[in-house]
CSV table of C-alpha atoms in Angstrom, one decimal:
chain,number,residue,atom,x,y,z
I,1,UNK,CA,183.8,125.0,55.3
I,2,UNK,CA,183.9,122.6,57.9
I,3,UNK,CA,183.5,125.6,61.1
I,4,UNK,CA,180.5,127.0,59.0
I,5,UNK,CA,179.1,123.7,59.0
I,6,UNK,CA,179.1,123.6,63.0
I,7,UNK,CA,177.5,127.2,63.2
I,8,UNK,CA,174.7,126.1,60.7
I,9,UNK,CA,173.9,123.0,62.9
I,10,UNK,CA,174.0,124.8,66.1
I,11,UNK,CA,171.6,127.4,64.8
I,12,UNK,CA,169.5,125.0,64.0
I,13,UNK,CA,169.5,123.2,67.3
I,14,UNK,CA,169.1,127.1,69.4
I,15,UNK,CA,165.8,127.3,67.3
I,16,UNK,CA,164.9,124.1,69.0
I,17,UNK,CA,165.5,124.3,72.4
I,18,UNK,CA,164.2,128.0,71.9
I,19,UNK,CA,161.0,127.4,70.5
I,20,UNK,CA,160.5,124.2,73.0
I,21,UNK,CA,160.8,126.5,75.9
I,22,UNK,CA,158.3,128.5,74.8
I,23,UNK,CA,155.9,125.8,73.8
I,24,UNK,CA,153.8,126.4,77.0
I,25,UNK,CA,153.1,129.7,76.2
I,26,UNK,CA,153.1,129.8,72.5
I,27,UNK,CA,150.4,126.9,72.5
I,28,UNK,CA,147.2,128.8,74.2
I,29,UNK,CA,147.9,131.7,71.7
I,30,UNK,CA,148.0,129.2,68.5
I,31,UNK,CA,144.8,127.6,70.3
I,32,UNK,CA,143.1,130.8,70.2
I,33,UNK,CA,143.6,131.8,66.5
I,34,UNK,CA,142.8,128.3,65.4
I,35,UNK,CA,139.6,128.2,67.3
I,36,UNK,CA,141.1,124.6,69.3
I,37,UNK,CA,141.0,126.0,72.6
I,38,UNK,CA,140.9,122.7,74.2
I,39,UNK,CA,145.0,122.3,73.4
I,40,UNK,CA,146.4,125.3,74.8
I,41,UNK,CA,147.6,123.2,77.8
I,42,UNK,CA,149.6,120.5,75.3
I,43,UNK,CA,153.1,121.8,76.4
I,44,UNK,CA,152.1,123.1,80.2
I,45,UNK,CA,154.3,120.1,81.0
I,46,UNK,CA,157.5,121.6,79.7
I,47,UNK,CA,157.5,125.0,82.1
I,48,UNK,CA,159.5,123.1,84.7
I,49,UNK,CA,162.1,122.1,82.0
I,50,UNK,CA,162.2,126.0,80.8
I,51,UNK,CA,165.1,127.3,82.9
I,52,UNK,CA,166.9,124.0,81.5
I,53,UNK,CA,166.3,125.3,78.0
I,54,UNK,CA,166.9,128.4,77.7
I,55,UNK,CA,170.3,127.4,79.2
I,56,UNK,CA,171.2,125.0,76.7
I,57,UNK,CA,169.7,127.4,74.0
I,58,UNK,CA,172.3,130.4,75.1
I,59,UNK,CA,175.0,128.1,75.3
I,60,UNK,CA,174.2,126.3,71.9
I,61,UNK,CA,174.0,129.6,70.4
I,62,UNK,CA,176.7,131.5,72.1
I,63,UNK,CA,179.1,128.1,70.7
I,64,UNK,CA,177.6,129.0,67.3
I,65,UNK,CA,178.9,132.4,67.6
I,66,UNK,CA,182.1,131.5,68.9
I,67,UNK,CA,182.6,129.1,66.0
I,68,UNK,CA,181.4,131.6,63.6
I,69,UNK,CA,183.9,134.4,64.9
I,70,UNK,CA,186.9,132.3,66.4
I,71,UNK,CA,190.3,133.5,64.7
I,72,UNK,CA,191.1,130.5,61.5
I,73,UNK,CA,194.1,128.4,61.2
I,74,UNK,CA,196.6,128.3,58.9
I,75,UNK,CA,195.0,124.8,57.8
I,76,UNK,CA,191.3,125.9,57.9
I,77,UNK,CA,192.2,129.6,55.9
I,78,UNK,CA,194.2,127.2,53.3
I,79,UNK,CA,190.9,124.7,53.2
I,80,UNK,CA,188.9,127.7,52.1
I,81,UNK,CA,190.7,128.4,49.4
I,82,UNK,CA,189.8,125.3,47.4
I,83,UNK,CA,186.0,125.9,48.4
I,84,UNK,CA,183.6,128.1,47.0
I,85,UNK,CA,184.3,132.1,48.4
I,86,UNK,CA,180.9,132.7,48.8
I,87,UNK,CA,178.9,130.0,51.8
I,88,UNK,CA,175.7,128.8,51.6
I,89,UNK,CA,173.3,131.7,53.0
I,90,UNK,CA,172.8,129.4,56.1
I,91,UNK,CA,176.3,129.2,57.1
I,92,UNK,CA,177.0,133.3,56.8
I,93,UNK,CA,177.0,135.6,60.0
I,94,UNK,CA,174.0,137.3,58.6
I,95,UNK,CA,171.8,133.8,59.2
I,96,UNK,CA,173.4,133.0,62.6
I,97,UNK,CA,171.9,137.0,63.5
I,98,UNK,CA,168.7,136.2,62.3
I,99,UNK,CA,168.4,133.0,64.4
I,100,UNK,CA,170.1,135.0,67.2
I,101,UNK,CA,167.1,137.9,67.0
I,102,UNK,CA,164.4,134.8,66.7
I,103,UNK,CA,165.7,132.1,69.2
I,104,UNK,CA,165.4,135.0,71.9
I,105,UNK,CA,161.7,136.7,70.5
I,106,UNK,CA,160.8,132.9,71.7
I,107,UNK,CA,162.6,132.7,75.1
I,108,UNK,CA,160.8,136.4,75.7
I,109,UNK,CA,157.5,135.6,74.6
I,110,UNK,CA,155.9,134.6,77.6
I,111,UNK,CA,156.3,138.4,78.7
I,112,UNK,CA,154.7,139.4,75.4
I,113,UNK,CA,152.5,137.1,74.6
I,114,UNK,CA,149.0,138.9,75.9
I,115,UNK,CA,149.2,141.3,73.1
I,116,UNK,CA,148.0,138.6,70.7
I,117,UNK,CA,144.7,138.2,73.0
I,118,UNK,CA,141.4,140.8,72.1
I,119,UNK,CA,140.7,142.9,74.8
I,120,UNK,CA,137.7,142.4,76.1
I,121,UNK,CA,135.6,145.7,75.9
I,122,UNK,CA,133.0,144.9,78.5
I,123,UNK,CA,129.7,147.6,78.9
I,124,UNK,CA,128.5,148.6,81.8
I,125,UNK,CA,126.0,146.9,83.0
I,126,UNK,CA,123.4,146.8,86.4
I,127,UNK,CA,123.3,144.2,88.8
I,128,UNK,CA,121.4,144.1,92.0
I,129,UNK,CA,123.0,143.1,95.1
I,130,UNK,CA,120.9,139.9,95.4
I,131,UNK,CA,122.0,138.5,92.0
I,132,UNK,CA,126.2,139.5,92.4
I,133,UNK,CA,128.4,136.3,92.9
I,134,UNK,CA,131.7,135.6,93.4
I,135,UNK,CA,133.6,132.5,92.6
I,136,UNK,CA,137.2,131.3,92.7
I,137,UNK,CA,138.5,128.0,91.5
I,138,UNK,CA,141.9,126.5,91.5
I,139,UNK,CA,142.9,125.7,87.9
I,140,UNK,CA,145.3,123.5,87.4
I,141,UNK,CA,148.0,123.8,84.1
I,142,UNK,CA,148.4,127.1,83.9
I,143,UNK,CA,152.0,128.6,83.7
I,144,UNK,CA,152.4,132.1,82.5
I,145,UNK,CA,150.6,135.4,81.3
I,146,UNK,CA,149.7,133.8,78.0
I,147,UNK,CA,147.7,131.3,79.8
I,148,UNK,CA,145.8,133.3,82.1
I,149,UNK,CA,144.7,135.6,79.2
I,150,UNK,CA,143.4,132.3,77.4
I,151,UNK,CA,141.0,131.6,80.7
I,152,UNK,CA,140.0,135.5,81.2
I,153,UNK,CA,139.1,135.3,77.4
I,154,UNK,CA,136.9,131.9,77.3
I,155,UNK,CA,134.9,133.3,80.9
I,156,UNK,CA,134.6,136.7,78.5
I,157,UNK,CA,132.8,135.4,76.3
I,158,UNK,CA,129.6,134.3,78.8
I,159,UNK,CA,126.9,136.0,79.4
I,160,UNK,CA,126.7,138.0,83.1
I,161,UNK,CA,130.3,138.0,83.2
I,162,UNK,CA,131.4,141.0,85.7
I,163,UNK,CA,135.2,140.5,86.2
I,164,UNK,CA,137.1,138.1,85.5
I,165,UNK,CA,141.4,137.3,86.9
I,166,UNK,CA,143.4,134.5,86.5
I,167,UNK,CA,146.7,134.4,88.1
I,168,UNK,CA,149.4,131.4,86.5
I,169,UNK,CA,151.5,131.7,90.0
I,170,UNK,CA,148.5,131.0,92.3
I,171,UNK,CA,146.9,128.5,90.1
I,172,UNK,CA,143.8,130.4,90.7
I,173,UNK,CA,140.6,132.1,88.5
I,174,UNK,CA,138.5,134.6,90.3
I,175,UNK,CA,135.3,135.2,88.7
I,176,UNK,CA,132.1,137.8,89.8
I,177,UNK,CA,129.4,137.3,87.9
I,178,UNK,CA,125.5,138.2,87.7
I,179,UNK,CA,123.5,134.9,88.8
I,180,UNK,CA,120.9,136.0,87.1
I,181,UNK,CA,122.6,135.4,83.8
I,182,UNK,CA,125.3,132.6,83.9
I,183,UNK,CA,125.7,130.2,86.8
I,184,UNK,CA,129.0,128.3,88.2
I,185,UNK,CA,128.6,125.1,86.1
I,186,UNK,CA,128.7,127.6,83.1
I,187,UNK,CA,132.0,129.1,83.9
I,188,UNK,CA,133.6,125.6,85.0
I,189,UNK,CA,132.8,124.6,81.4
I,190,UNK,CA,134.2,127.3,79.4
I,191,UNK,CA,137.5,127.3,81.7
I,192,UNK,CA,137.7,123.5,81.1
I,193,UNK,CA,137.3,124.0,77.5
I,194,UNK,CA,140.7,125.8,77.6
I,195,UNK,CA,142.5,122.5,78.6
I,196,UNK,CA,143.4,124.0,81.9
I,197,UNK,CA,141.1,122.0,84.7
I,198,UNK,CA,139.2,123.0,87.6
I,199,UNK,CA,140.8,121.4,90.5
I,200,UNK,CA,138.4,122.7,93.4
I,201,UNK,CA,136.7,125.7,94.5
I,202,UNK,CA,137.9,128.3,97.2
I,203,UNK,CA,135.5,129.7,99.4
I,204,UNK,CA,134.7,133.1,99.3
I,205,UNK,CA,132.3,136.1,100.5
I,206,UNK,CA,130.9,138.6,98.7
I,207,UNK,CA,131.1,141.5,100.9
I,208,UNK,CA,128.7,144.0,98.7
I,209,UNK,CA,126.4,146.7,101.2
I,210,UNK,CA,123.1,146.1,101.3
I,211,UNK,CA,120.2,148.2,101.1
I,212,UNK,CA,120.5,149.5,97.8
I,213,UNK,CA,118.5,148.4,93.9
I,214,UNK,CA,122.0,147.9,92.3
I,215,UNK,CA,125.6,148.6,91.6
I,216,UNK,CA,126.9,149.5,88.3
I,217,UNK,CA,129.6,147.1,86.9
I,218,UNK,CA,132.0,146.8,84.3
I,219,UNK,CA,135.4,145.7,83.7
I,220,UNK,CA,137.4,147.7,86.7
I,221,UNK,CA,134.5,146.1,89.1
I,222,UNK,CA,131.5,147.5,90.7
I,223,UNK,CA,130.2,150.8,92.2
């Protein structure tokens, strides 16, 4: 049937624009379980163009449903009689809710996405005063939670590593660290592996009190 035709097609084309607005997210997630972290900025290009997509994907798909559910004409219910009673699965109500369910798992999973990245369970550890250093940076290519996770888990994963935040609205990584174990140039690599790039450093100051051996530090900071 000619209407069930449309529907199929327009499912087809919601998965699309779904899945392309959530390119930007999904990527750094995909780079992580493949090992490539270097690609998870591929798509970062397309979160301006997101709003623009999502729009076209709930209108493609709410067409599709009209199509689907739109009353038949006296010519289109007399056309189906010479076809086949049962459609193709693709062209049935029960595909178009599956697409339905999936095209907006994509459009959401930018608020969901952290879940697929390993927490990072972080001993506590002593550092004297004299060895704690703080560093921010301003990374550029970073556009949601997904990809701030993929930073704080690459920094994770060095040696000395005391905190570690990454914010996708600020375009900033905020790293304090034990001197005595890792170093700047260190952390500039691993967030560069990521694909997202240091553009510059912010100042900062460490305000820790002096006077005493050392403060115990883990992942909620120092004491």
């Amino acid at each position: 049937m000619n209407t069930n035709s449309k529907s199929g097609k327009l499912a087809g084309a919601s998965i699309l624009s779904a899945v392309a607005a959530s390119l930007c997210c999904i990527t750094p997630v995909l780079a992580l379980i493949s090992g490539a972290s270097g690609v998870a900025s591929t798509f970062s290009w397309l979160e301006p163009f997101r709003p623009y997509l999502i729009g076209i994907t709930v209108l493609v798909l709410g067409f599709a449903w009209y199509q689907k559910l739109k009353p038949r004409t006296t010519k289109e219910i007399q056309c189906a009689c010479e076809e086949e009673d049962k459609p193709p699965f693709m062209q049935t109500k029960k595909f178009l809710g599956i697409v339905t369910v999936f095209t907006f798992l994509m459009m959401a999973f930018p608020y969901y996405g952290q879940i697929f990245y390993p927490k990072a369970d972080k001993q506590l550890i002593v550092v004297s005063s004299d060895n704690m250093q703080e560093v921010k940076f301003n990374v550029s290519g970073m556009t949601c939670a997904s990809c701030e996770d993929h930073v704080k888990n690459e920094v994770n994963k060095l040696p000395g590593i005391v905190t570690v935040s990454a914010n996708s609205n600020e375009g900033i990584a905020f790293v304090k660290f034990d001197n005595n174990k890792t170093n700047k140039e260190a952390i500039i690599k691993a967030i560069n592996t990521t694909g997202y790039k240091i553009s510059g450093e912010v100042p900062t100051s460490l305000n820790s009190p002096h006077g005493q051996a050392g403060h115990v530090c883990g992942p909620n900071g120092c004491k």
